[in-house]
XYZ file of C-alpha atoms in Angstrom:
629
model
C 24.664 33.833 -1.732
C 21.196 33.145 -3.138
C 21.340 29.586 -1.822
C 22.260 30.914 1.647
C 19.294 33.310 1.561
C 16.992 30.398 0.693
C 18.283 28.393 3.670
C 17.679 31.326 6.029
C 14.187 31.823 4.568
C 13.337 28.133 4.966
C 14.585 28.168 8.570
C 12.292 31.096 9.370
C 9.336 29.248 7.819
C 9.825 26.139 9.988
C 7.016 26.867 12.420
C 4.792 24.852 14.687
C 1.091 24.515 13.842
C 0.174 27.121 16.493
C 2.653 29.748 15.293
C 1.528 29.107 11.699
C -2.107 29.778 12.663
C -1.104 32.968 14.506
C 0.968 34.076 11.514
C -1.930 33.687 9.070
C -4.478 35.297 11.397
C -2.201 38.328 11.837
C -1.507 38.515 8.087
C -5.251 38.236 7.354
C -6.026 41.077 9.784
C -3.417 43.237 8.025
C -4.522 42.350 4.477
C -8.270 42.569 5.218
C -7.775 46.044 6.777
C -5.522 47.082 3.873
C -8.106 45.801 1.330
C -10.939 47.833 2.907
C -8.763 50.962 3.009
C -7.668 50.422 -0.623
C -11.294 49.940 -1.697
C -12.224 53.361 -0.324
C -9.130 54.958 -1.852
C -9.996 53.506 -5.267
C -13.664 54.509 -4.956
C -12.830 58.111 -4.102
C -9.785 58.392 -6.410
C -7.181 58.633 -3.676
C -8.905 60.953 -1.178
C -11.516 59.620 1.262
C -14.129 62.307 2.197
C -14.493 63.032 5.934
C -18.186 62.002 5.917
C -17.201 58.434 4.848
C -14.569 57.835 7.554
C -17.223 56.214 9.784
C -18.257 53.999 6.811
C -14.602 52.947 6.463
C -14.389 52.075 10.153
C -17.700 50.158 9.977
C -16.513 48.038 7.069
C -13.208 47.406 8.881
C -15.192 45.942 11.767
C -17.611 43.910 9.603
C -14.886 42.418 7.383
C -12.803 41.295 10.370
C -15.778 40.044 12.452
C -17.126 37.900 9.593
C -13.974 36.908 7.668
C -11.726 35.547 10.439
C -14.220 33.011 11.953
C -15.393 31.954 8.475
C -11.781 31.467 7.306
C -11.187 29.305 10.377
C -14.357 27.284 9.679
C -13.174 26.632 6.100
C -9.816 25.352 7.505
C -7.833 28.167 5.898
C -5.470 28.167 8.880
C -4.688 24.419 8.920
C -3.125 23.735 5.522
C 0.480 23.011 4.501
C 1.977 26.249 3.223
C 4.422 24.598 0.812
C 1.750 22.212 -0.561
C -1.147 24.685 -0.894
C -3.366 23.745 -3.839
C -6.441 24.793 -5.788
C -8.525 23.140 -3.063
C -7.464 25.900 -0.635
C -8.135 28.512 -3.345
C -11.710 27.224 -3.758
C -12.171 27.247 0.041
C -10.918 30.866 0.144
C -13.377 31.867 -2.602
C -16.277 30.272 -0.713
C -15.198 31.888 2.558
C -14.856 35.391 1.072
C -18.178 34.999 -0.767
C -19.962 34.023 2.462
C -18.301 36.862 4.373
C -19.327 39.282 1.573
C -22.962 38.124 1.743
C -23.114 38.465 5.538
C -21.501 41.925 5.411
C -23.924 42.992 2.692
C -26.915 41.717 4.693
C -25.682 43.570 7.803
C -25.311 46.819 5.825
C -28.837 46.431 4.499
C -30.379 45.701 7.917
C -28.480 48.488 9.730
C -28.404 51.021 6.874
C -29.817 53.778 9.132
C -27.134 53.234 11.754
C -24.635 56.130 11.879
C -21.657 53.967 10.770
C -23.482 52.660 7.688
C -25.581 55.693 6.690
C -24.867 56.720 3.078
C -22.535 53.756 2.658
C -20.878 53.584 -0.820
C -21.912 50.077 -1.934
C -19.193 49.704 -4.584
C -16.536 49.685 -1.841
C -18.011 46.415 -0.505
C -17.438 44.683 -3.864
C -13.955 46.143 -4.299
C -12.857 45.331 -0.739
C -13.836 41.647 -0.951
C -12.213 41.281 -4.345
C -9.002 42.656 -2.824
C -9.375 40.423 0.268
C -9.546 37.355 -2.000
C -6.557 38.619 -3.977
C -4.263 39.455 -1.035
C -5.236 36.582 1.294
C -4.877 34.155 -1.598
C -1.521 35.687 -2.510
C -0.020 35.246 0.945
C -1.183 31.597 1.007
C 0.428 30.837 -2.359
C 3.547 32.922 -1.734
C 5.779 30.121 -0.398
C 4.870 27.714 -3.197
C 5.463 30.419 -5.828
C 8.758 31.329 -4.191
C 9.992 27.738 -4.049
C 9.003 27.033 -7.662
C 10.614 30.277 -8.867
C 13.823 29.592 -6.945
C 14.130 26.112 -8.460
C 14.854 27.762 -11.793
C 18.081 29.074 -10.324
C 19.210 25.565 -9.360
C 18.572 23.753 -12.620
C 22.220 22.822 -13.001
C 22.182 21.024 -9.628
C 19.100 18.915 -10.319
C 18.659 15.779 -12.437
C 16.543 16.280 -15.547
C 13.653 13.886 -14.968
C 10.964 12.350 -17.142
C 7.680 11.285 -15.506
C 6.008 8.173 -16.948
C 2.241 8.503 -16.548
C 0.291 11.752 -16.917
C -2.610 10.690 -14.704
C -3.473 11.707 -11.148
C -0.358 10.057 -9.685
C 1.954 11.768 -12.181
C 0.341 15.152 -11.502
C 0.667 14.683 -7.723
C 4.335 13.686 -8.038
C 5.055 16.760 -10.187
C 3.219 19.041 -7.737
C 5.109 17.498 -4.822
C 8.484 17.987 -6.579
C 7.677 21.587 -7.516
C 6.614 22.385 -3.941
C 9.781 20.869 -2.465
C 12.699 23.240 -2.193
C 15.312 20.509 -1.748
C 14.173 17.961 -4.330
C 16.933 16.465 -6.493
C 14.588 16.216 -9.506
C 14.050 18.738 -12.300
C 10.905 17.547 -14.145
C 11.145 18.079 -17.898
C 7.934 16.480 -19.132
C 5.624 13.459 -19.189
C 5.132 10.393 -21.379
C 1.789 8.593 -21.543
C 0.174 6.100 -23.929
C -3.268 7.739 -23.772
C -3.988 9.561 -27.066
C -6.214 12.027 -25.154
C -3.198 13.220 -23.119
C -0.804 13.710 -26.045
C 0.474 17.315 -26.039
C -1.458 18.272 -22.893
C 0.200 20.779 -20.531
C 0.236 19.859 -16.802
C 1.677 22.511 -14.443
C 3.641 24.031 -17.355
C 5.076 20.657 -18.441
C 4.073 18.964 -21.682
C 3.184 15.330 -22.376
C 6.010 14.703 -24.828
C 4.960 11.366 -26.316
C 4.326 7.655 -25.737
C 6.199 5.267 -23.458
C 7.742 3.539 -26.484
C 9.272 6.908 -27.483
C 11.268 7.270 -24.240
C 14.699 6.645 -25.891
C 14.083 9.381 -28.482
C 12.613 11.823 -25.920
C 15.475 11.174 -23.497
C 18.021 12.031 -26.180
C 16.218 15.184 -27.321
C 15.697 16.572 -23.794
C 18.917 15.307 -22.111
C 16.936 13.192 -19.619
C 19.020 11.797 -16.738
C 16.396 10.081 -14.546
C 12.904 8.648 -14.881
C 10.027 8.251 -12.405
C 7.314 5.687 -13.202
C 4.001 7.008 -11.831
C 1.660 4.174 -12.798
C 0.316 2.826 -9.459
C -2.635 1.009 -11.055
C -0.666 -0.530 -13.924
C 0.255 -4.204 -14.153
C 3.731 -5.694 -14.276
C 3.741 -5.803 -18.090
C 3.391 -2.018 -18.376
C 6.039 -1.471 -15.688
C 8.470 -3.855 -17.426
C 7.897 -2.021 -20.718
C 8.694 1.363 -19.177
C 11.807 0.022 -17.413
C 13.019 -1.576 -20.660
C 12.576 1.744 -22.521
C 14.524 3.487 -19.758
C 17.354 0.970 -20.180
C 17.388 1.486 -23.947
C 17.630 5.243 -23.310
C 20.703 4.604 -21.152
C 19.142 6.083 -18.010
C 21.122 5.138 -14.921
C 18.318 5.867 -12.447
C 14.764 4.611 -12.962
C 12.461 5.031 -9.960
C 8.841 4.184 -9.262
C 5.966 4.940 -6.918
C 4.349 1.980 -5.103
C 1.369 0.013 -6.408
C -2.116 1.233 -5.481
C -2.491 -1.544 -2.864
C 0.554 -0.195 -1.021
C -0.446 3.473 -1.113
C -2.444 4.536 1.949
C -5.637 6.296 0.798
C -4.132 6.591 -2.693
C -1.900 9.518 -1.623
C 1.187 10.091 -3.758
C 4.120 12.320 -2.791
C 7.841 12.711 -3.375
C 8.475 10.661 -0.231
C 6.843 7.613 -1.866
C 9.357 7.440 -4.731
C 11.562 4.340 -4.483
C 13.981 2.266 -6.537
C 12.459 -0.198 -9.001
C 12.488 -3.663 -7.417
C 11.874 -7.124 -8.814
C 8.437 -7.117 -7.133
C 7.397 -4.210 -9.388
C 8.300 -6.190 -12.504
C 6.703 -9.511 -11.506
C 3.873 -9.032 -9.062
C 1.880 -5.940 -9.878
C -1.089 -7.224 -11.858
C -4.247 -5.253 -11.043
C -6.415 -7.034 -8.468
C -10.152 -6.382 -8.275
C -11.539 -6.836 -4.768
C -14.981 -6.842 -3.222
C -13.963 -4.676 -0.273
C -17.532 -4.506 1.001
C -17.669 -8.323 1.320
C -14.281 -8.386 3.102
C -15.416 -5.605 5.445
C -18.609 -7.466 6.336
C -16.501 -10.583 6.935
C -13.896 -8.932 9.200
C -15.424 -5.832 10.795
C -16.237 -6.083 14.520
C -15.045 -9.721 14.631
C -12.376 -11.305 16.823
C -9.804 -12.535 14.286
C -7.036 -15.040 15.098
C -4.028 -15.336 12.776
C -1.678 -18.268 13.391
C 1.860 -17.990 12.064
C 1.459 -14.228 12.526
C 5.224 -13.632 12.591
C 5.812 -15.244 9.177
C 5.761 -13.630 5.731
C 2.139 -14.504 4.927
C 0.880 -14.282 8.505
C 2.348 -10.830 9.182
C 0.941 -9.441 5.924
C -2.454 -10.945 6.759
C -2.251 -9.055 10.075
C -1.605 -5.768 8.252
C -4.431 -6.288 5.771
C -6.969 -7.579 8.311
C -6.248 -4.588 10.597
C -7.426 -2.200 7.845
C -10.933 -3.694 8.007
C -11.423 -2.849 11.693
C -11.846 -6.158 13.567
C -12.937 -5.789 17.198
C -9.779 -7.636 18.277
C -6.778 -9.065 16.440
C -5.044 -12.111 17.959
C -1.473 -12.696 16.740
C -0.235 -16.228 17.444
C 3.246 -17.602 16.758
C 6.045 -19.424 18.576
C 8.574 -16.832 17.330
C 8.603 -14.330 20.206
C 10.770 -11.740 18.399
C 8.623 -11.885 15.279
C 5.408 -11.527 17.307
C 6.848 -8.561 19.215
C 7.883 -6.834 15.959
C 4.547 -7.250 14.162
C 2.501 -6.304 17.229
C 4.538 -3.103 17.745
C 4.196 -2.231 14.055
C 0.415 -2.683 14.176
C 0.068 -0.719 17.427
C 1.827 2.221 15.775
C -0.186 2.017 12.554
C -3.558 1.199 14.130
C -3.539 2.775 17.621
C -7.279 2.212 18.172
C -7.189 -1.484 17.315
C -7.175 -3.986 20.183
C -4.182 -6.249 19.522
C -3.253 -9.336 21.566
C 0.161 -10.928 20.838
C 0.184 -14.626 21.797
C 3.333 -16.744 22.020
C 2.264 -20.374 21.594
C 2.979 -23.572 19.666
C 0.038 -24.901 17.637
C 1.079 -28.415 18.698
C 0.332 -27.534 22.336
C -3.300 -28.663 22.514
C -3.848 -27.478 26.070
C -2.516 -23.965 25.360
C -4.529 -23.670 22.128
C -7.749 -24.629 23.931
C -6.944 -22.127 26.660
C -6.514 -19.344 24.064
C -9.816 -20.227 22.381
C -11.582 -20.297 25.747
C -10.172 -16.885 26.729
C -10.698 -14.989 23.472
C -13.458 -16.853 21.535
C -12.290 -15.940 18.005
C -14.899 -15.614 15.249
C -12.530 -15.999 12.277
C -9.226 -17.903 11.987
C -6.570 -17.530 9.296
C -4.313 -20.551 9.765
C -0.962 -19.600 8.231
C 1.310 -21.412 10.711
C 3.401 -23.991 8.856
C 6.888 -25.234 8.140
C 7.357 -24.299 4.483
C 11.012 -24.867 3.481
C 10.939 -27.791 1.070
C 14.521 -29.198 1.295
C 14.643 -28.778 5.088
C 11.379 -30.642 5.593
C 12.711 -33.498 3.455
C 15.387 -33.938 6.120
C 12.939 -33.557 9.030
C 9.623 -35.102 7.898
C 8.604 -35.830 11.497
C 8.641 -32.091 12.312
C 6.631 -31.317 9.170
C 4.025 -33.915 10.250
C 3.801 -32.564 13.804
C 3.421 -28.948 12.783
C 1.674 -28.942 9.400
C -0.713 -31.878 10.011
C -1.145 -32.582 13.724
C -0.869 -28.886 14.651
C -3.464 -27.980 12.009
C -5.782 -30.692 13.352
C -5.470 -29.326 16.917
C -6.330 -25.750 15.865
C -9.155 -26.936 13.568
C -10.778 -29.119 16.244
C -10.554 -26.263 18.755
C -12.338 -24.078 16.191
C -15.237 -26.542 16.147
C -15.259 -26.905 19.928
C -15.499 -23.145 20.518
C -17.911 -22.285 17.687
C -15.629 -20.377 15.321
C -17.544 -19.037 12.298
C -14.866 -19.546 9.623
C -11.492 -21.299 9.482
C -9.332 -20.320 6.479
C -6.441 -22.694 5.813
C -3.527 -21.196 3.855
C -2.364 -23.911 1.440
C 0.095 -24.035 -1.466
C 0.468 -25.082 -5.098
C 2.957 -27.681 -3.786
C -0.035 -29.649 -2.454
C -0.865 -30.643 -6.048
C 0.719 -33.948 -7.111
C 3.254 -33.435 -4.316
C 6.859 -34.514 -4.662
C 7.873 -33.048 -1.301
C 7.006 -33.808 2.301
C 5.950 -30.173 2.755
C 3.547 -30.322 -0.196
C 2.081 -33.628 1.000
C 1.469 -32.234 4.504
C -0.386 -29.282 3.031
C -2.598 -31.603 0.953
C -3.427 -33.556 4.128
C -4.259 -30.217 5.782
C -6.791 -29.551 2.990
C -8.309 -32.998 3.578
C -8.631 -32.357 7.324
C -10.490 -29.110 6.595
C -12.824 -30.825 4.107
C -13.545 -33.571 6.603
C -14.181 -31.283 9.598
C -16.417 -28.997 7.542
C -19.145 -31.644 7.804
C -18.964 -31.775 11.614
C -20.353 -28.486 12.877
C -21.422 -24.956 12.021
C -17.767 -23.920 11.542
C -17.018 -23.362 7.859
C -13.624 -24.633 6.724
C -12.072 -23.083 3.610
C -8.666 -23.772 2.002
C -6.834 -21.356 -0.314
C -3.955 -22.449 -2.595
C -1.399 -20.128 -4.129
C 2.226 -20.146 -5.253
C 5.280 -18.211 -4.142
C 4.913 -14.752 -2.665
C 7.577 -12.247 -3.609
C 10.373 -11.559 -1.143
C 9.067 -13.870 1.585
C 11.574 -15.103 4.144
C 13.767 -17.887 2.762
C 12.454 -17.470 -0.783
C 14.665 -17.127 -3.830
C 14.520 -13.307 -4.104
C 16.275 -12.380 -0.822
C 18.786 -15.188 -1.464
C 19.592 -13.809 -4.945
C 19.793 -10.270 -3.524
C 22.375 -11.369 -0.961
C 24.399 -13.280 -3.582
C 24.447 -10.205 -5.872
C 25.660 -8.014 -2.967
C 28.587 -10.388 -2.490
C 29.480 -10.168 -6.198
C 28.058 -13.561 -7.121
C 27.779 -16.174 -8.241
C 23.988 -16.269 -8.344
C 22.931 -19.877 -7.841
C 20.012 -21.225 -9.909
C 19.007 -24.863 -9.447
C 18.019 -25.590 -13.069
C 17.777 -23.499 -16.288
C 14.141 -24.624 -16.837
C 12.930 -24.147 -13.246
C 9.658 -22.140 -13.192
C 7.524 -20.748 -10.393
C 4.336 -18.756 -9.925
C 4.797 -15.456 -8.108
C 2.450 -12.945 -6.497
C 2.885 -9.932 -4.238
C 2.298 -10.819 -0.588
C -0.210 -7.995 -0.067
C -2.302 -9.026 -3.082
C -2.191 -12.729 -2.158
C -3.386 -11.947 1.376
C -6.219 -9.731 0.152
C -7.372 -12.517 -2.173
C -7.152 -15.019 0.707
C -9.413 -12.696 2.704
C -11.899 -12.384 -0.143
C -11.909 -16.169 -0.646
C -12.636 -16.487 3.068
C -15.469 -13.984 2.751
C -17.120 -15.772 -0.190
C -16.523 -19.336 1.070
C -19.512 -21.312 2.354
C -17.527 -24.223 3.717
C -15.670 -27.195 2.233
C -14.117 -25.354 -0.711
C -10.531 -25.367 -1.870
C -9.989 -22.044 -3.616
C -7.161 -21.520 -6.099
C -5.664 -18.090 -6.776
C -4.828 -17.172 -10.356
C -1.085 -16.538 -10.156
C -0.734 -15.332 -13.747
C 2.061 -16.715 -15.901
C 4.881 -18.779 -14.342
C 8.298 -17.107 -14.270
C 11.585 -18.768 -15.183
C 13.919 -18.566 -12.178
C 16.831 -17.991 -14.570
C 15.051 -14.940 -16.059
C 14.325 -13.727 -12.538
C 18.024 -13.959 -11.611
C 19.069 -12.048 -14.741
C 16.499 -9.300 -14.093
C 17.637 -8.875 -10.489
C 21.270 -8.567 -11.627
C 20.288 -5.869 -14.156
C 18.278 -3.967 -11.525
C 21.421 -3.896 -9.399
C 23.295 -2.167 -12.226
C 25.255 -5.200 -13.488
C 25.199 -7.434 -16.532
C 24.427 -11.192 -16.088
C 27.360 -13.533 -16.787
C 29.555 -10.510 -17.420
C 29.728 -8.707 -14.071
C 27.879 -11.335 -12.004
C 28.115 -15.041 -12.989
C 25.113 -17.416 -12.854
C 25.758 -21.051 -11.948
C 23.446 -24.088 -11.919
C 23.477 -26.187 -8.750
C 20.935 -28.929 -9.580
C 17.378 -29.573 -8.437
C 17.112 -29.930 -4.650
C 15.323 -32.793 -2.868
C 11.540 -32.532 -3.074
C 11.541 -29.813 -5.771
C 9.709 -29.886 -9.102
C 10.740 -28.002 -12.221
C 7.204 -26.656 -12.545
C 4.552 -26.266 -9.845
C 0.903 -27.061 -10.659
C -2.147 -25.341 -9.246
C -4.517 -28.254 -9.964
C -4.328 -31.943 -10.730
C -5.557 -33.109 -14.126
C -8.639 -34.600 -12.461
C -9.647 -31.567 -10.431
C -10.623 -28.751 -12.791
C -12.073 -25.474 -11.561
C -15.299 -23.550 -11.133
C -15.241 -19.784 -11.681
C -16.210 -17.418 -8.839
C -17.306 -13.761 -8.845
C -13.631 -12.735 -8.622
C -11.677 -13.412 -11.828
C -8.516 -14.105 -9.780
C -10.141 -16.768 -7.565
C -11.261 -20.222 -8.746
C -12.721 -23.156 -6.875
C -11.128 -26.576 -7.307
C -13.509 -29.491 -7.885
C -12.224 -31.998 -5.327
C -13.682 -35.293 -4.284
C -14.372 -35.644 -0.551
C -11.774 -37.391 1.544
C -12.658 -40.788 3.054
C -13.179 -39.841 6.714
C -12.458 -43.283 8.146
C -9.305 -43.725 6.080
C -8.144 -40.195 6.922
C -8.548 -40.730 10.669
C -6.732 -44.074 10.526
C -3.829 -42.629 8.526
C -3.544 -39.695 10.930
C -3.341 -42.120 13.848
C -0.662 -44.137 12.025
C 1.236 -40.929 11.285
C 1.131 -39.969 14.947
C 2.827 -43.255 15.840
C 5.385 -43.013 13.013
C 6.301 -39.475 14.080
C 7.119 -40.725 17.603
C 9.689 -43.064 16.052
C 11.020 -40.354 13.649
C 11.016 -43.035 10.923
C 11.195 -41.200 7.574
C 10.470 -44.239 5.406
C 7.395 -45.139 7.436
C 6.106 -41.539 7.358
C 6.542 -41.349 3.583
C 4.767 -44.695 3.040
C 1.812 -43.611 5.198
C 1.507 -40.356 3.246
C 1.471 -42.336 -0.029
C -1.507 -44.355 1.268
C -3.477 -41.140 1.718
C -2.205 -39.283 -1.370
C -1.740 -41.708 -4.301
C -0.231 -38.908 -6.461
C 2.540 -38.272 -3.912
C 5.920 -39.027 -5.519
C 8.565 -38.750 -2.790
C 12.221 -38.081 -3.444
C 13.985 -41.443 -2.993
C 17.472 -39.909 -2.909
C 17.146 -38.844 0.738
């Protein structure tokens, strides 16, 4: 019965913004009038003398004339009723104080006027105190009601522990308490900060440290856990998840990292399942947002490969820095349509131009440059699948080398300010065709940097989490099917980084680059693919080699057990960002490079793999091709 009454009450409260404003204006008129009347009753001990009736009517008029417009000015009619906070309470105090001062000044100026003659001044103080009390009460009524009613539904909700007693944890708790249909019943917090130990937040206590989760879970019958640490790195997240596992909690959830939260806002709707990305790729990234803004803002920015994993994320990140126009170029028409529609919805004021084109089409590329005159280019278009490119080296050459050369030369021809080439750790001592083509791409950029005012910059990094065709979505699909999960080699290791963080660092490297550099992103510690597979199986609620088997399939053509970021000869120079280094590379021999590129062009026409590989070895002595193909 009580639950039915709540549903009826909630249905009544589902108003439009206009009806909500009307509701609060009407309620304010009633409560302001009632407060003035009560003030006179209290002043005269329950019986208002006839000579003060005009004073009562005068204060009615003043309180309504001043309070309603001032309340509107302080946005006291445009808040969310269920999520009302102390911010609205402060605004109400300011509004009533200003209304009180204006009413008092009016009484003083017009004290000889018949309505205000002999006015009892104490009623002014009492009336505005009551106005604050009643108008504040009606604004907090729904939140108080919802929080009080939750106590009657404790049996239906999961007892939940919140990890992190900072701003994010407080916002999550407030959001849960304000929600009438939340499935969570918060019991308390855990936090490693000694200053927060024992602190009470919205009637819930900080019960202990993260390492004490198993003990706390047992003592308080915890069923679920929410990790509210958006600024924490992967190590802290892994620690909390591990403690949750030890406590036997079946459901461990998390709020996104700070780079994924728009304007840092945290709410119950942001809570999600813990994913492998949270455990591997959430190291804090420090960015010079001012430098990136100066680099991007009011510029025409072209992103090639805009439909791919890196390219599409670059589009999302670049759009936040308000370019004058964003050009999205890819030969994948469906991918371009999807990313352009997404950006139009998220950034309705941004001028977006989707372009379907092949970077190997020199005439079309020149036409695009002539029409749009981009200022900045992020060149992310590339064939990236290592084993596939071993089978089709001619296509890798055409796209990753000759296509890059076409776009780069057009950049010079049309006076582009900066050209940022997205490279890979596979370009270092390459054993694959794909890696070798990316190293040649770096050489082309170094060579062309000396030709004109266009600044060419290359940025190397490893694997981005959950990109198309990468190991994570493959493992996820294999786990869904019940296994086996296929790992190539028990010692296989890779560097991983979140796509959003990698793209932001690429943008900062582009901002700081002065031309000719090859920047290297610090990818943290390499991760064993076997450990990654086991972790993903556990996150899915299974045990490795018990519920889901793991099998080893052997190293694929062109793969290395361990990817390098630098050659032994290169070394690095530190930059102002601790996550970005500059590789010390010797300049490519321009004459030799041009000759090899011409030879490659001819070899590609014949689709002769052996000839292509031999030509690449002439240019990259460290290239060690797979001879088993």
